[in-house]
XYZ file of C-alpha atoms in Angstrom:
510
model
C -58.881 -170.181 94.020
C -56.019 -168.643 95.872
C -55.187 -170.231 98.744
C -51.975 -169.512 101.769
C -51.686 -172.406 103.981
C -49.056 -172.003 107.347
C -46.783 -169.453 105.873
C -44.643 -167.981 108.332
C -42.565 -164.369 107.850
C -39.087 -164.178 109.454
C -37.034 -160.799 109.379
C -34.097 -161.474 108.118
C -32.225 -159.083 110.255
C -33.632 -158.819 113.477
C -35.355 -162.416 113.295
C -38.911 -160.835 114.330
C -41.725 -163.207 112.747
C -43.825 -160.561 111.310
C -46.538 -163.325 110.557
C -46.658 -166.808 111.905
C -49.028 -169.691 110.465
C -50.735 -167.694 108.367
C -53.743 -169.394 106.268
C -55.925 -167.770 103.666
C -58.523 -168.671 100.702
C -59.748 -166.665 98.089
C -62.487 -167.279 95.455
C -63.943 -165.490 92.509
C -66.007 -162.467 93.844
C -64.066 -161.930 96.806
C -62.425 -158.655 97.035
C -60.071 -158.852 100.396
C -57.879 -155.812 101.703
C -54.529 -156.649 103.790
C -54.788 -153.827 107.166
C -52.487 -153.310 109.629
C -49.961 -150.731 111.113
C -46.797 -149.804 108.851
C -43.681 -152.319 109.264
C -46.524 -155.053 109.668
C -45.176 -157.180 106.653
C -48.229 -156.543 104.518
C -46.154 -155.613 101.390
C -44.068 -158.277 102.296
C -47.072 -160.851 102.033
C -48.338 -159.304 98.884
C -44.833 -159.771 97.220
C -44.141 -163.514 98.333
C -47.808 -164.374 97.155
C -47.018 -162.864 93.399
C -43.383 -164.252 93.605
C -41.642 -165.706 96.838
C -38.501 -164.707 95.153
C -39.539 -161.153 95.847
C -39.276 -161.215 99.712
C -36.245 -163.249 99.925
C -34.099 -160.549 100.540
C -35.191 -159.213 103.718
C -37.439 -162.085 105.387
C -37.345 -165.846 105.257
C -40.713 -167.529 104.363
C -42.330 -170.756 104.700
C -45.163 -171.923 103.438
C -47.542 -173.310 100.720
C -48.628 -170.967 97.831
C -52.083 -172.638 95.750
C -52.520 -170.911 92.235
C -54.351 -173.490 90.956
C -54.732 -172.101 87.630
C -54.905 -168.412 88.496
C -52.901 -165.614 86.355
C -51.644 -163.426 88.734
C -51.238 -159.587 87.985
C -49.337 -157.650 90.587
C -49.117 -153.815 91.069
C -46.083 -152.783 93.344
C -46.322 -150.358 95.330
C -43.435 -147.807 93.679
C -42.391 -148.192 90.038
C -39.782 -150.428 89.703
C -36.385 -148.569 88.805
C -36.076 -150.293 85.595
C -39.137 -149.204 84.346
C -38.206 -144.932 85.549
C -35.833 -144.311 82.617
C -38.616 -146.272 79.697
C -40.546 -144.361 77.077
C -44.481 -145.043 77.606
C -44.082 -147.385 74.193
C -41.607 -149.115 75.404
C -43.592 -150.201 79.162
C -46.236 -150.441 77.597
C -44.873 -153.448 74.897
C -43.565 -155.586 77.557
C -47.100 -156.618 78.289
C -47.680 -159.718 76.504
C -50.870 -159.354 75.130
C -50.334 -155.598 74.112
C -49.897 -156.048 70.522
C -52.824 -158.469 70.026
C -55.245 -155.476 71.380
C -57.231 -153.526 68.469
C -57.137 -150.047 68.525
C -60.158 -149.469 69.338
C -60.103 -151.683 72.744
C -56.816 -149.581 73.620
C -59.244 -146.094 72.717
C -61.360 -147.773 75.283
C -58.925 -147.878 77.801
C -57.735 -144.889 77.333
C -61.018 -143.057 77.680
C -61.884 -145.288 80.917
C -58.592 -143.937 82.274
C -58.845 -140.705 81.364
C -55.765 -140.405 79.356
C -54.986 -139.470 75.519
C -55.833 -141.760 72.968
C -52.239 -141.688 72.072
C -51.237 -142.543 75.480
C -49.436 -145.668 74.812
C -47.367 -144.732 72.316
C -45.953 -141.914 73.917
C -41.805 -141.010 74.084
C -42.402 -139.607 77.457
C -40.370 -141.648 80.259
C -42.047 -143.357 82.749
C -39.924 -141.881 85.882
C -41.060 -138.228 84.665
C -45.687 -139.058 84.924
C -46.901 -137.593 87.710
C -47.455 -140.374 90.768
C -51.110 -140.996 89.629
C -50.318 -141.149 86.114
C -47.645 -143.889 87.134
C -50.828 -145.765 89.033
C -52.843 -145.767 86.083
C -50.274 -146.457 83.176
C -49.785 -149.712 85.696
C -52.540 -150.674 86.218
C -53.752 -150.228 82.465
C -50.456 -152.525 81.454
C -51.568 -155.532 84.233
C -54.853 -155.458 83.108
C -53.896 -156.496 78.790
C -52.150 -159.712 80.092
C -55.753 -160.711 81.336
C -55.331 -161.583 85.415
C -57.765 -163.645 86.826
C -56.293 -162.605 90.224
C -55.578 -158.574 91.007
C -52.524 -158.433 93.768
C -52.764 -154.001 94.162
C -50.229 -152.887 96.764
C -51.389 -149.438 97.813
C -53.114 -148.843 94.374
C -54.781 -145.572 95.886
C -52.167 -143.653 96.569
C -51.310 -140.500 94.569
C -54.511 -140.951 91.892
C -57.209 -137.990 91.959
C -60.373 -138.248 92.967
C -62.127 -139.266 89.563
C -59.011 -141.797 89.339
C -60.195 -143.260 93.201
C -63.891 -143.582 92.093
C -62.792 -145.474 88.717
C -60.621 -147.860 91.035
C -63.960 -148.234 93.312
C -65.497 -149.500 90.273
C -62.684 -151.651 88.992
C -62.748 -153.793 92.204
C -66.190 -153.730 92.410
C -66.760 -154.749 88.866
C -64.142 -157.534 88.616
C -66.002 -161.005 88.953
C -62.763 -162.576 90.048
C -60.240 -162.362 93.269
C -58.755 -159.075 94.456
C -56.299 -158.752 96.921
C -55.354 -155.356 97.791
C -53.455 -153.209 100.300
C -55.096 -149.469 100.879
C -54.175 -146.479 103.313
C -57.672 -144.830 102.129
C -60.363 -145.380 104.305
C -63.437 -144.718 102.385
C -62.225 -146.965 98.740
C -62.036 -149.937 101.795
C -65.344 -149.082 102.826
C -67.088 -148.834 99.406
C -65.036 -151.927 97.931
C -63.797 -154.532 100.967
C -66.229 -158.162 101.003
C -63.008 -159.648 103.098
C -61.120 -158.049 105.860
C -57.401 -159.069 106.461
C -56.100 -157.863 109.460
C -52.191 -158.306 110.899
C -51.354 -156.799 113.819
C -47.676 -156.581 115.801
C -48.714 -157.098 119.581
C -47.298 -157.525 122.491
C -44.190 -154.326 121.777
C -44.251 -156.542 118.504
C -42.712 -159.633 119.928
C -46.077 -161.570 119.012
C -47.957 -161.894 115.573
C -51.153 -162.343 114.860
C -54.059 -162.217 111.893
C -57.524 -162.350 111.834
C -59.652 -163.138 108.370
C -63.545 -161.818 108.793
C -65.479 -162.080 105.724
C -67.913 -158.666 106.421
C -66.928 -155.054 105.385
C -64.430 -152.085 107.105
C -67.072 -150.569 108.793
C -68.806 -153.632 110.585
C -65.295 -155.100 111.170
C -64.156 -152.313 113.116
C -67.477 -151.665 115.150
C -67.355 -155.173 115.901
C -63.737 -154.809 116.707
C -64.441 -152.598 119.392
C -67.406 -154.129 120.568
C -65.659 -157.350 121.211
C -63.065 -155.792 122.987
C -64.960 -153.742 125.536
C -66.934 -156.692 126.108
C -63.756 -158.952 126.515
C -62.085 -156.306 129.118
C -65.725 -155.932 130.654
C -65.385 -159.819 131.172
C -61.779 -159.264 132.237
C -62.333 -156.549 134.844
C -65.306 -158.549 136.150
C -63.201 -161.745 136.640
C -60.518 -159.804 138.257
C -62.249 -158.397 141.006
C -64.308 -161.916 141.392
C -60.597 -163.067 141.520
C -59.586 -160.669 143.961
C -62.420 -161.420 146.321
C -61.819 -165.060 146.511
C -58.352 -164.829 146.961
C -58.584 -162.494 149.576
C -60.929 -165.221 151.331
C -58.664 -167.832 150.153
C -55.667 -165.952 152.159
C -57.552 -165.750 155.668
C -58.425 -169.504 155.543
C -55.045 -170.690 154.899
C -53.833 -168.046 157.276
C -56.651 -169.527 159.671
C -55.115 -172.711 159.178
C -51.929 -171.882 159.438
C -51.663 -169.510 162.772
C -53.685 -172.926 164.029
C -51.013 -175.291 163.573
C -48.236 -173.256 164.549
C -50.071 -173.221 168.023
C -51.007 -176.895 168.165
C -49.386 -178.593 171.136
C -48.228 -182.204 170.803
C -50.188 -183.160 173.613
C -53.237 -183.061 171.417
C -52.425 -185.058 168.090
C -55.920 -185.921 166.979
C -56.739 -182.021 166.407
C -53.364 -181.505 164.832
C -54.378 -184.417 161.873
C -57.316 -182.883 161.361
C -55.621 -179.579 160.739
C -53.005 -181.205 158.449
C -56.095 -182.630 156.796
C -57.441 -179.371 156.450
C -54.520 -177.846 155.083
C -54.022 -180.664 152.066
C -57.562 -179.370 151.469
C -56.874 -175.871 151.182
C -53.989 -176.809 149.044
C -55.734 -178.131 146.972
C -57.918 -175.719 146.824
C -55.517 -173.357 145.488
C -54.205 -175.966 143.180
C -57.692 -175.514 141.688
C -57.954 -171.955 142.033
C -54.462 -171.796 140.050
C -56.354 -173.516 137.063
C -59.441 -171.840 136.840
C -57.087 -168.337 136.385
C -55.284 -169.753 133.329
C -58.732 -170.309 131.458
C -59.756 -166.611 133.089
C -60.512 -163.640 130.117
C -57.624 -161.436 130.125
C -57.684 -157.897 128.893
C -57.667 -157.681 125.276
C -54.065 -157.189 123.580
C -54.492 -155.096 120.569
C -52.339 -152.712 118.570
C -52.448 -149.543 119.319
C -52.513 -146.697 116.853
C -49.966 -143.873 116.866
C -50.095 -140.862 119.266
C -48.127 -137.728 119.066
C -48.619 -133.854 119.337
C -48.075 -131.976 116.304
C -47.126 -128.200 117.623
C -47.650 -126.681 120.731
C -48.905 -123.139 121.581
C -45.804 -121.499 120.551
C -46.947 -122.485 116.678
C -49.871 -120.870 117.053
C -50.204 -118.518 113.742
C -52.313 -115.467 115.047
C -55.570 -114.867 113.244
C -54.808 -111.920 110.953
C -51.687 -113.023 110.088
C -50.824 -113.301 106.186
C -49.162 -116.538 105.625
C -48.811 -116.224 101.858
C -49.758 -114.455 98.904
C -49.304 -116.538 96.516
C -49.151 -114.953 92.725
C -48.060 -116.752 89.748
C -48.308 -115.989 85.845
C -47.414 -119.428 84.234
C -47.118 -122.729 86.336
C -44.814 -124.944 83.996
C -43.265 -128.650 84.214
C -40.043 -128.907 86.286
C -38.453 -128.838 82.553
C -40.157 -126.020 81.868
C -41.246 -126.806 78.287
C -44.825 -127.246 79.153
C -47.693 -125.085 80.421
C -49.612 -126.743 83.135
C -51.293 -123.791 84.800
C -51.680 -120.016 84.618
C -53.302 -116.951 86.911
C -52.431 -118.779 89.952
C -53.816 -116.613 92.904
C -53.483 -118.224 96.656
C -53.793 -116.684 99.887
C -53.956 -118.179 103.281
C -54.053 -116.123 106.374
C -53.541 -117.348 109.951
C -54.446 -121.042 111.179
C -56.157 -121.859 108.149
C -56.014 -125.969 107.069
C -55.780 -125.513 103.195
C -56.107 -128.838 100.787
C -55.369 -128.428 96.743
C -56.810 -130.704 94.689
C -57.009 -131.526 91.294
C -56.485 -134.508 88.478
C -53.742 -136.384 88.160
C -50.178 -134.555 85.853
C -51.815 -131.059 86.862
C -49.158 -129.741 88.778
C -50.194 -129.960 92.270
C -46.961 -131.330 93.485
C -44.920 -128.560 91.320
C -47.118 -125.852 92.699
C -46.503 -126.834 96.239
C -42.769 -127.456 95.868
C -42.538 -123.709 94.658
C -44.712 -122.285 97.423
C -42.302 -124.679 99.712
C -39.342 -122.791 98.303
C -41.030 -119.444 99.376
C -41.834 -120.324 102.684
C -38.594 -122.278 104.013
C -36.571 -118.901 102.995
C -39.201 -116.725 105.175
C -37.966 -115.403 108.317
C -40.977 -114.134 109.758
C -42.704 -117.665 109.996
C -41.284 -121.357 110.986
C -42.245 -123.847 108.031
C -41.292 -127.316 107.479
C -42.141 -129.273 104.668
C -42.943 -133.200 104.057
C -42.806 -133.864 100.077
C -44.697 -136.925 98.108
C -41.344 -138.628 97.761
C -40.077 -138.628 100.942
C -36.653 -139.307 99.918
C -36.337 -135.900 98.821
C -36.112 -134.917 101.968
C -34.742 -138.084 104.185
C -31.521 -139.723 104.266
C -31.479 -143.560 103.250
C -28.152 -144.608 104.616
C -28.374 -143.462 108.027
C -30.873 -144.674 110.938
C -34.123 -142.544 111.938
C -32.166 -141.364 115.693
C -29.187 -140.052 113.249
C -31.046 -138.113 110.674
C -33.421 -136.116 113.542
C -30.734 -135.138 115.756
C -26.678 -134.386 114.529
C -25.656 -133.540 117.689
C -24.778 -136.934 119.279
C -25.871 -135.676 122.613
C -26.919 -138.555 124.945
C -30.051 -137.416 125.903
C -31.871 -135.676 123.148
C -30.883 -139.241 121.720
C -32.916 -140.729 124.192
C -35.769 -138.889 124.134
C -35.671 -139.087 120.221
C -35.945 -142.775 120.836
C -38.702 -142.182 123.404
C -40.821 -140.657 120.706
C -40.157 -143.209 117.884
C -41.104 -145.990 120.691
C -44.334 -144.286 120.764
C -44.479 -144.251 117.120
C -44.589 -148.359 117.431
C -40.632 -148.540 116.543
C -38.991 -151.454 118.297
C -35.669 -151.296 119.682
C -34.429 -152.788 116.459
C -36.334 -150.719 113.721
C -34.356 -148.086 115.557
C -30.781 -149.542 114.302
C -32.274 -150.127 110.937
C -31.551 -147.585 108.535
C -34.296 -145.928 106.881
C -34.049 -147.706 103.285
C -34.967 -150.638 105.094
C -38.097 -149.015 106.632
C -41.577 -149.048 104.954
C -43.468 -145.774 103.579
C -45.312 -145.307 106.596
C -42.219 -145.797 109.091
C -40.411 -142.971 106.838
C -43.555 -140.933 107.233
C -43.604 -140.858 110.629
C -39.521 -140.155 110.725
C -40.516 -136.623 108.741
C -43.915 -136.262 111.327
C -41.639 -136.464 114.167
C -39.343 -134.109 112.636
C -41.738 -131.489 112.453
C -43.291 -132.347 115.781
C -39.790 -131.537 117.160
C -39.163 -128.038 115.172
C -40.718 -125.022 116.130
C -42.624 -124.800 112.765
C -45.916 -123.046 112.659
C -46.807 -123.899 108.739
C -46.552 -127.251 107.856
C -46.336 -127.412 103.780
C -47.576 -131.558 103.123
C -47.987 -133.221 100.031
C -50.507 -136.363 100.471
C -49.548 -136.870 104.076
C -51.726 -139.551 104.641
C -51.011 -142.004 101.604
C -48.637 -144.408 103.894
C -50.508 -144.397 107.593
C -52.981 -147.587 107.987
C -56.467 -147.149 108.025
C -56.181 -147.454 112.045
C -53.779 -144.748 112.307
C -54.979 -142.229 109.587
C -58.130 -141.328 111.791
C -55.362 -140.331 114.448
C -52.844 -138.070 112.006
C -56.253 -136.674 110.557
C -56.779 -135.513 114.514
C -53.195 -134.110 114.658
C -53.201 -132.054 112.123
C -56.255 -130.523 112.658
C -55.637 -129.764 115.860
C -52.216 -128.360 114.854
C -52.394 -124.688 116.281
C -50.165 -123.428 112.785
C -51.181 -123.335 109.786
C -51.455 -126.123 107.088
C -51.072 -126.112 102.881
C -51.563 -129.313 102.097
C -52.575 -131.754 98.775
C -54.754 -134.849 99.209
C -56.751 -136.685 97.382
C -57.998 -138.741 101.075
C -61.514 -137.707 100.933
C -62.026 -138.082 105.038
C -59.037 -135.662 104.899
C -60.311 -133.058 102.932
C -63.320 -133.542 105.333
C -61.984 -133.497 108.522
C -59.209 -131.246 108.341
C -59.573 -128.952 105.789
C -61.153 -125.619 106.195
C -61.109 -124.474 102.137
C -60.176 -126.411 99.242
C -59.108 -125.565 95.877
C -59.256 -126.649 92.852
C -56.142 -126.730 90.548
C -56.779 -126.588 86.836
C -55.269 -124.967 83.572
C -56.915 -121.935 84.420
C -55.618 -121.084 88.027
C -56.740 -122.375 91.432
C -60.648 -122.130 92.102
């Protein structure tokens, strides 16, 4: 059993409580996924139930952690620095149990993974696998040192398709506790027994969690259904309210006007008016209690709204976007072929995904067709890379990196917009190391919403959003009047937005 009994989550710097009384249990055969809007302290939980020693940093905690006898394996959600500059070999013999493993039980693994046999021996560095490659090699370490209890933060992001289905049946196939924290939609949906939900409300002055044992789906139609009925109730009790105090108002005013007029010479009528005035007092006494225990509208957190491109980035129909020809795709080092015959053309408001296994060279292809199209001048392109802090600067806050100018106003409005991204005031004064993945996606969303650009260039651009927000950014971009080149492996994406997708293999893009 895991259990979480009244742990409370204080921000260190801004002294938010990002989760307050928290309780949780977890047996064998329970797979439970942690939901809830970036900056929600999810990560923050995951850490402090592996190792409270984790979270200290950045939030206070308090509260009881049961293990019982558990062995808890934990999969962060980027590879630790440390771990970057190590040879395969050399990750791969920390594990403690990775020299008592047979050969043929690590051929196994290999083959389950769909890497080479020789995989674990390898000189290659850790910091140079592609980000799926980095997913599995973790995961594949965690699970030698025999867990009892899986703690995955964001295990789905950057694996391929055949990588996501394999996960599927990881969770679904372990008879003990998983605990995981996912941005994709449909591994919560095949996968989730428990749904953990923590939500910021209130402008995020007020936490609050909710633990349903069901899965995504019936969660969230329930979800809705209890809050329609709730401001159903609401609305109905207002306007009952209304009505009554309306008639409330003319009898006291009744009253009132009455005495006011009263003449001394007639006592016995002014008693019984006083007397009927403690009554109506009283009345409204009563009337004030009955409105505390009244339904009020349902407070929930709201997902993210904002406009990607207006009609100025409309790309016109016949318009060539790219024409895309390449010989040899090779590794950023250049000493390996990855791809060759690369052919790719996109013509006006098309929504184009690549996709493709993990090491490939998805992310090298589109950081070469990125190169290409920021130099254009004929079209307006901006570009949001897999590692966003290619891109963003860490050591300033979100207002200074999307506007240089200092001006007082655009300042204003910039902070406008990143209110309506579910930034509070503070978030605003952090600077964006502090943020979480999703809060520095949005920073590089807003940036584009704010340019001009009419081909947006996006690699994974739904990995960090919450399950509750990536049906909205699935919206935006779809509706994005521009056009779109794009890499996912988010199969509602590929779905939703895409209007062709290719396939990326050694032999060219099909």
């Amino acid at each position: 059993m895991l259990q979480i009994r009244n742990l409370t989550i204080t921000h260190r710097k801004d002294l938010r409580i990002i989760l307050e009384k928290f309780n949780m249990a977890l047996n064998d055969g329970d797979k439970a996924v942690i939901i809830g809007e970036e900056g929600n302290g999810k990560s923050t939980l995951m850490k402090w139930i592996y190792n409270p020693e984790l979270a200290e940093n950045y939030s206070e905690c308090e509260g009881e952690r049961v293990t019982s006898k558990e062995v808890l394996g934990y999969l962060p959600q980027e590879l630790p620095e440390a771990d970057k500059a190590k040879t395969l070999y050399e990750y791969f013999s920390e594990a403690q149990f990775f020299y008592d493993k047979e050969p043929k039980e690590l051929s196994e693994m290999a083959m389950k993974f769909q890497v080479p046999s020789d995989f674990f021996y390898s000189d290659q560095k850790m910091g140079s696998l592609s980000g799926g490659e980095k997913v599995k090699a973790q995961l594949m370490r965690l699970l030698m040192d025999n867990p009892t209890v899986l703690l995955l933060d964001e295990p789905s992001n950057d694996i391929d398709i055949s990588t996501l289905e394999l996960l599927e049946r990881l969770i679904n196939d372990w008879k003990h506790i998983v605990l995981f924290i996912s941005h994709d939609e449909t591994l919560i949906e095949n996968t989730a027994n428990v749904i953990i939900h923590i939500e910021q409300i209130m402008r995020k002055t007020k936490s609050r969690y909710t633990v349903v044992r069901d899965n995504y789906s019936n969660y969230i139609e329930r979800r809705a259904e209890n809050f329609e009925r709730q401001a159903q109730q609401a609305q109905s009790d207002q306007r009952k309210k209304k009505i009554r105090d309306e008639k409330y108002a003319r009898i006291y005013n009744s009253v009132e006007h009455a005495q006011a007029v009263i003449t001394r010479q007639d006592p016995a009528t002014a008693k019984n008016l006083k007397d009927k005035m403690h009554t109506v007092k009283a009345m409204g006494k009563r009337f004030e209690k009955e409105d505390e225990n009244m339904t009020q509208m349902p407070e929930q957190e709201e997902a993210i709204f904002f406009k990607l491109g207006d009609e100025s980035a409309r790309m016109p129909a016949g318009k060539t976007v790219i024409e895309y020809e390449l010989d040899e795709l090779r590794t950023p080092d250049g000493e390996k072929v990855l791809s060759k015959d690369i052919f790719l053309r996109v013509r006006g408001p098309e929504k184009i995904c690549i996709v493709g296994t993990n090491g490939v060279g998805k992310t090298t292809l589109l950081k070469r067709m990125a190169e290409e199209l920021l130099s254009r001048k004929d079209i307006k392109a901006q570009y949001m890379p897999q590692n966003y802090e290619e891109l963003l600067d860490l050591d300033v806050m979100p207002v200074e990196f999307l506007d240089d100018t200092g001006d007082r106003a655009i300042r204003t409005r910039i902070r406008t917009y990143l209110g309506s991204l579910k930034y509070t005031a503070d978030e605003m004064d952090h600077s964006i190391r502090e943020l979480s993945g999703g809060q520095k996606a949005k920073v590089l969303l807003l940036k584009m919403s704010l340019s001009d650009a009419n081909v947006l260039i996006l690699d994974e651009p739904t990995r960090n959003f919450s399950p509750l927000s990536g049906p909205v950014i699935r919206k935006m971009i779809a509706s994005f009047p521009g056009a779109v080149i794009s890499i996912s492996h988010d199969r509602k994406y590929i779905e939703e937005v895409c209007t062709k997708t290719y396939t990326l293999t050694e032999k060219g893009l099909t």
